[in-house]
mmCIF file of C-alpha atoms in Angstrom:
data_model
loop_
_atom_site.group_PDB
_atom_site.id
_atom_site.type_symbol
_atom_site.label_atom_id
_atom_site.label_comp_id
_atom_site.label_asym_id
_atom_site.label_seq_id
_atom_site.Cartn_x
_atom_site.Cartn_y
_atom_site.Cartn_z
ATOM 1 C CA UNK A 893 47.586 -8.474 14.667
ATOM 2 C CA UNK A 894 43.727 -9.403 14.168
ATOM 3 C CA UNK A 895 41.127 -8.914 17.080
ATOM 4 C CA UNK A 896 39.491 -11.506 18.408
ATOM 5 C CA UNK A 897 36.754 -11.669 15.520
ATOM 6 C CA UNK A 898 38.507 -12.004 12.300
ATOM 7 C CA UNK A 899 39.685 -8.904 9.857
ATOM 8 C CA UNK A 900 36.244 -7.784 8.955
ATOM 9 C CA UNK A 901 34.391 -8.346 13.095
ATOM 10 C CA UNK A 902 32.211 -11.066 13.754
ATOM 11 C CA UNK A 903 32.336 -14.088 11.433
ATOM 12 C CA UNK A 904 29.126 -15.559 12.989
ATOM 13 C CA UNK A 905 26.108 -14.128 14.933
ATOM 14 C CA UNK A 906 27.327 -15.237 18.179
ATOM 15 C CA UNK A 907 30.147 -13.262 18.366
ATOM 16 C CA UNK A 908 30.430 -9.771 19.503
ATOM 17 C CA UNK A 909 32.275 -6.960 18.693
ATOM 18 C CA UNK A 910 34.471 -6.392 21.783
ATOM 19 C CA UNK A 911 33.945 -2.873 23.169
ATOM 20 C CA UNK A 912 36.232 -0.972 24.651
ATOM 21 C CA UNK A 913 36.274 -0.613 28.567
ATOM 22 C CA UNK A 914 33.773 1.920 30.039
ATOM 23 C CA UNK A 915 31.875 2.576 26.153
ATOM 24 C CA UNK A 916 28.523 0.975 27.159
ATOM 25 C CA UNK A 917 25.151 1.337 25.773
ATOM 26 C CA UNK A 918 23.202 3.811 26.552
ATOM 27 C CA UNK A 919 19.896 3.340 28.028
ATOM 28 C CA UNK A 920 17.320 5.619 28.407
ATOM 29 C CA UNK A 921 15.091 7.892 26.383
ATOM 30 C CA UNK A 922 17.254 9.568 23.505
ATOM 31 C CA UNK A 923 17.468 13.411 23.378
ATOM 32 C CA UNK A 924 16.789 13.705 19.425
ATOM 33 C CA UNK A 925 13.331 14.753 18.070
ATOM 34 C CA UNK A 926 11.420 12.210 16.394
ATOM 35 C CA UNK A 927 11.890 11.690 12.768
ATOM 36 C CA UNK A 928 9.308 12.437 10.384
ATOM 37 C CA UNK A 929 7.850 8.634 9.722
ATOM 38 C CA UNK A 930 5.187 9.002 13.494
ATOM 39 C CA UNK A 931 3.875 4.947 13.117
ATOM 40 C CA UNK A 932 4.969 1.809 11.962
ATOM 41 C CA UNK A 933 2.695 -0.819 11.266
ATOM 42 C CA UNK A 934 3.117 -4.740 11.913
ATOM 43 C CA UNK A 935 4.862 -4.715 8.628
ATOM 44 C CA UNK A 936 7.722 -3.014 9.620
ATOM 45 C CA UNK A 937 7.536 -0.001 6.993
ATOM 46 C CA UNK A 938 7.864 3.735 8.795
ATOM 47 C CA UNK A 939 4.340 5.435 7.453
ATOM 48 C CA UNK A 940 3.472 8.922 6.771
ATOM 49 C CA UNK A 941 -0.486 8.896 7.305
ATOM 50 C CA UNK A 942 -2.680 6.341 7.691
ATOM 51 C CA UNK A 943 -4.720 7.050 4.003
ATOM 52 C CA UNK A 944 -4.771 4.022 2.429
ATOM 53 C CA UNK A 945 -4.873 1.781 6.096
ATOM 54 C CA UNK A 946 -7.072 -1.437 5.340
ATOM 55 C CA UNK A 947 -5.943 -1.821 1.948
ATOM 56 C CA UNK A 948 -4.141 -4.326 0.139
ATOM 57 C CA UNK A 949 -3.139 -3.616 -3.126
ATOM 58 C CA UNK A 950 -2.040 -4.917 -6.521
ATOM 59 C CA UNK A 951 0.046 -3.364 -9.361
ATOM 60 C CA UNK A 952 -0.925 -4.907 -12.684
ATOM 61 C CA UNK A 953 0.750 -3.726 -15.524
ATOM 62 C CA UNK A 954 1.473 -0.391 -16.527
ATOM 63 C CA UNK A 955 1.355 2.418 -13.967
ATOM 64 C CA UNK A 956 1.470 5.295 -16.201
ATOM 65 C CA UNK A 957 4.679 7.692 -15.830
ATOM 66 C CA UNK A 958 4.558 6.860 -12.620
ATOM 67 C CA UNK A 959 6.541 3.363 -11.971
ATOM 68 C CA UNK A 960 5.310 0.429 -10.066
ATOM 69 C CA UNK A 961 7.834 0.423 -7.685
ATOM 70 C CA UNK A 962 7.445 3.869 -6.574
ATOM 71 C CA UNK A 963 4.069 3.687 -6.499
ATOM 72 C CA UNK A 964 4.823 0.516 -4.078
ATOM 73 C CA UNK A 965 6.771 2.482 -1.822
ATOM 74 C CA UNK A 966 4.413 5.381 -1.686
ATOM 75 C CA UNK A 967 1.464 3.696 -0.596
ATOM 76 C CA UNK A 968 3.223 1.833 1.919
ATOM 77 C CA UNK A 969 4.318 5.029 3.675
ATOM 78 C CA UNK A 970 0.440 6.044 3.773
ATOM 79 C CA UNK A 971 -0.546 2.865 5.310
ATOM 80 C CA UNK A 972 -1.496 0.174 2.439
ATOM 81 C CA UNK A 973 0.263 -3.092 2.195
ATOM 82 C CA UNK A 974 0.900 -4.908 -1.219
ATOM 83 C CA UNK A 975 0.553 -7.939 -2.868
ATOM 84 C CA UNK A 976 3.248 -9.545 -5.564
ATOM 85 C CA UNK A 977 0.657 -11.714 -6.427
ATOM 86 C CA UNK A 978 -3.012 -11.316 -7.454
ATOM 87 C CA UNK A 979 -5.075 -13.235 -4.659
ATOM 88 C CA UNK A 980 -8.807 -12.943 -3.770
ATOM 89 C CA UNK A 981 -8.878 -13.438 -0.485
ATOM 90 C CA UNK A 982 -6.329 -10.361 0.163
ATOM 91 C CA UNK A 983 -6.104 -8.207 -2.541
ATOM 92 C CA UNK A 984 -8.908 -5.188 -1.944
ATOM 93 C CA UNK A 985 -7.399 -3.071 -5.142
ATOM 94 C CA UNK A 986 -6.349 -4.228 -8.569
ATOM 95 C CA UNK A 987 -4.064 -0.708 -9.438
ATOM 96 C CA UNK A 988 -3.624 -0.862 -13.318
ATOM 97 C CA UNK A 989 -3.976 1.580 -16.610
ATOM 98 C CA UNK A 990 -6.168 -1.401 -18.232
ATOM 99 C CA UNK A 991 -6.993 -5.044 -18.168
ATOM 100 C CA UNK A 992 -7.200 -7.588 -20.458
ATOM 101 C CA UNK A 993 -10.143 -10.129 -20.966
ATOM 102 C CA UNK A 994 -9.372 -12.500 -18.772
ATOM 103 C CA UNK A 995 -8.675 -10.372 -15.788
ATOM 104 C CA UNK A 996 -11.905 -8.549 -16.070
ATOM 105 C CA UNK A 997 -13.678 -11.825 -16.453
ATOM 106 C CA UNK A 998 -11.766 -12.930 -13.089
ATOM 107 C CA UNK A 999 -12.844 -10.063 -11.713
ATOM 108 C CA UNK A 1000 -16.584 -10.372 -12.716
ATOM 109 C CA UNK A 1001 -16.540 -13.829 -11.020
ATOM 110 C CA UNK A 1002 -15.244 -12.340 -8.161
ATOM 111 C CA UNK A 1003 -18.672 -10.735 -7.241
ATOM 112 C CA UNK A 1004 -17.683 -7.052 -7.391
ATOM 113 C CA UNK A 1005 -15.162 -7.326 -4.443
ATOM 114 C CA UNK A 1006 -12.271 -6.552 -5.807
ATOM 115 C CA UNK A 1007 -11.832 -2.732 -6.353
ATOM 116 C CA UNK A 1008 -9.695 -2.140 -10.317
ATOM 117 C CA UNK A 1009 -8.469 1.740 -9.601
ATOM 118 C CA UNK A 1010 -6.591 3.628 -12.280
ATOM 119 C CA UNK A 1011 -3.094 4.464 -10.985
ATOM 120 C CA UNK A 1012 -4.506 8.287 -10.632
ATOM 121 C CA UNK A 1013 -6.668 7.478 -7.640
ATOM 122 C CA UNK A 1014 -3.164 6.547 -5.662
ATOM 123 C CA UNK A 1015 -1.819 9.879 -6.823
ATOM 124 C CA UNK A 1016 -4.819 12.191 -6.282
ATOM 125 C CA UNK A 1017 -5.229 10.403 -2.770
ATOM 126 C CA UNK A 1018 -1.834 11.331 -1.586
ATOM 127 C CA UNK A 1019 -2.117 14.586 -2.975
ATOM 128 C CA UNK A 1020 -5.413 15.318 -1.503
ATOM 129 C CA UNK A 1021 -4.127 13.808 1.891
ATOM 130 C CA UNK A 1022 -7.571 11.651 2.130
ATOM 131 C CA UNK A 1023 -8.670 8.582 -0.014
ATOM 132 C CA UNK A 1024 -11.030 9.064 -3.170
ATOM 133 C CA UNK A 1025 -13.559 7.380 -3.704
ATOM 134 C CA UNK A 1026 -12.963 4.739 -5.985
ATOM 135 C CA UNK A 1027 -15.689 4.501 -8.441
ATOM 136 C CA UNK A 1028 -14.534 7.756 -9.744
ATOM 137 C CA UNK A 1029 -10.954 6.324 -10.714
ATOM 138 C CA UNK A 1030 -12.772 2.905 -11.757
ATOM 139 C CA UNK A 1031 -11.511 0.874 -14.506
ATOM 140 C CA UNK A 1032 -14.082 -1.608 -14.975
ATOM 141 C CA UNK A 1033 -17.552 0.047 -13.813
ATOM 142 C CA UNK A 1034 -20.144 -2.780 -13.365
ATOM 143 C CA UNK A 1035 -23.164 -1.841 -15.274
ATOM 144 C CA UNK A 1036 -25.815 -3.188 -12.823
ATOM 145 C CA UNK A 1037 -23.963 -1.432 -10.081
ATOM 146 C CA UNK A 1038 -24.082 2.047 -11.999
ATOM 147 C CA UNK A 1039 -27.336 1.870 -12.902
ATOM 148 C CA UNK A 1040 -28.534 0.732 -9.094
ATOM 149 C CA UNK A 1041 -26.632 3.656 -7.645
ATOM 150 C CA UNK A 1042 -28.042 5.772 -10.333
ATOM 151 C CA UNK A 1043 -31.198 4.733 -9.542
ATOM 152 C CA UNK A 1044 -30.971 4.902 -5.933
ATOM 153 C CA UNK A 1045 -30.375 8.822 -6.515
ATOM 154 C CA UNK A 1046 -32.655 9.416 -8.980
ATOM 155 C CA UNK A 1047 -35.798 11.084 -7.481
ATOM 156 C CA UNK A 1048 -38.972 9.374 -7.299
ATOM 157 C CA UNK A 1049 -41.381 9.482 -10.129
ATOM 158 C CA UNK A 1050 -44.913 10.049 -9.067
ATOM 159 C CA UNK A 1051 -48.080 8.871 -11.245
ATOM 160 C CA UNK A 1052 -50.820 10.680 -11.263
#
């Protein structure tokens, strides 16, 4: 009454589902166009464009209208990976509406290495098709870095 494999196929991963005679695989190129995903990276998530390659994100909080989980998915189809959990050594972008004390003090002590985006920079990237630079979508600006980059562009002052 049953095949060979139980009621419901294989009951272990040694088994195989017997095949009728002459049904092999095929091998061989397949005659369908590609699908739309062209790359997938060592992760093993199909990506759309490679916008966000290099970095390594991390929701915190509130994403806006926007949820977190979309905005997961989205930015691994254009190339980021995420972190669940908030380390230094990986995380490159801290994407959150705001941060509480201790988090900005964390990320003080971090020596400026961490990037804190507002969820906006994700969305305007995407939309643009190319990443924006951060420092416009900053949460926390460092003061001595604003002023030194200020500075830097600032043209020299001659005495006379």
């Amino acid at each position: 009454m049953f095949s060979i494999n139980g009621p419901s196929g294989p009951t272990n991963r040694n088994e195989r589902v017997p095949r009728p005679p002459g049904s092999e695989k095929r091998k061989g190129p397949s005659s369908h166009a590609p699908r739309r995903p062209t790359t997938v990276p060592s992760s093993g998530h199909p990506t759309l464009s490679a916008i966000f390659q290099g970095c390594n994100l991390y929701f915190d909080g509130r994403t806006g209208n926007v949820s977190s989980y979309y905005m997961t998915k989205m930015v691994k189809e254009h190339g980021a990976t995420v972190s669940i959990m908030h380390r230094k050594t990986r995380v490159t972008h801290i994407v959150a509406e705001n941060l509480n004390g201790s988090k900005t003090e964390a990320l003080l002590k971090s020596g400026g290495k961490i990037l804190c985006v507002h969820p906006n920079w994700v969305l305007d990237s995407i939309k643009k098709g190319k990443r924006q630079p951060e420092f416009k979508y900053a949460i926390y600006k460092d003061a001595a870095a604003a002023s030194s980059i200020s500075t830097f562009f600032k043209p020299p002052t001659t005495t006379t």
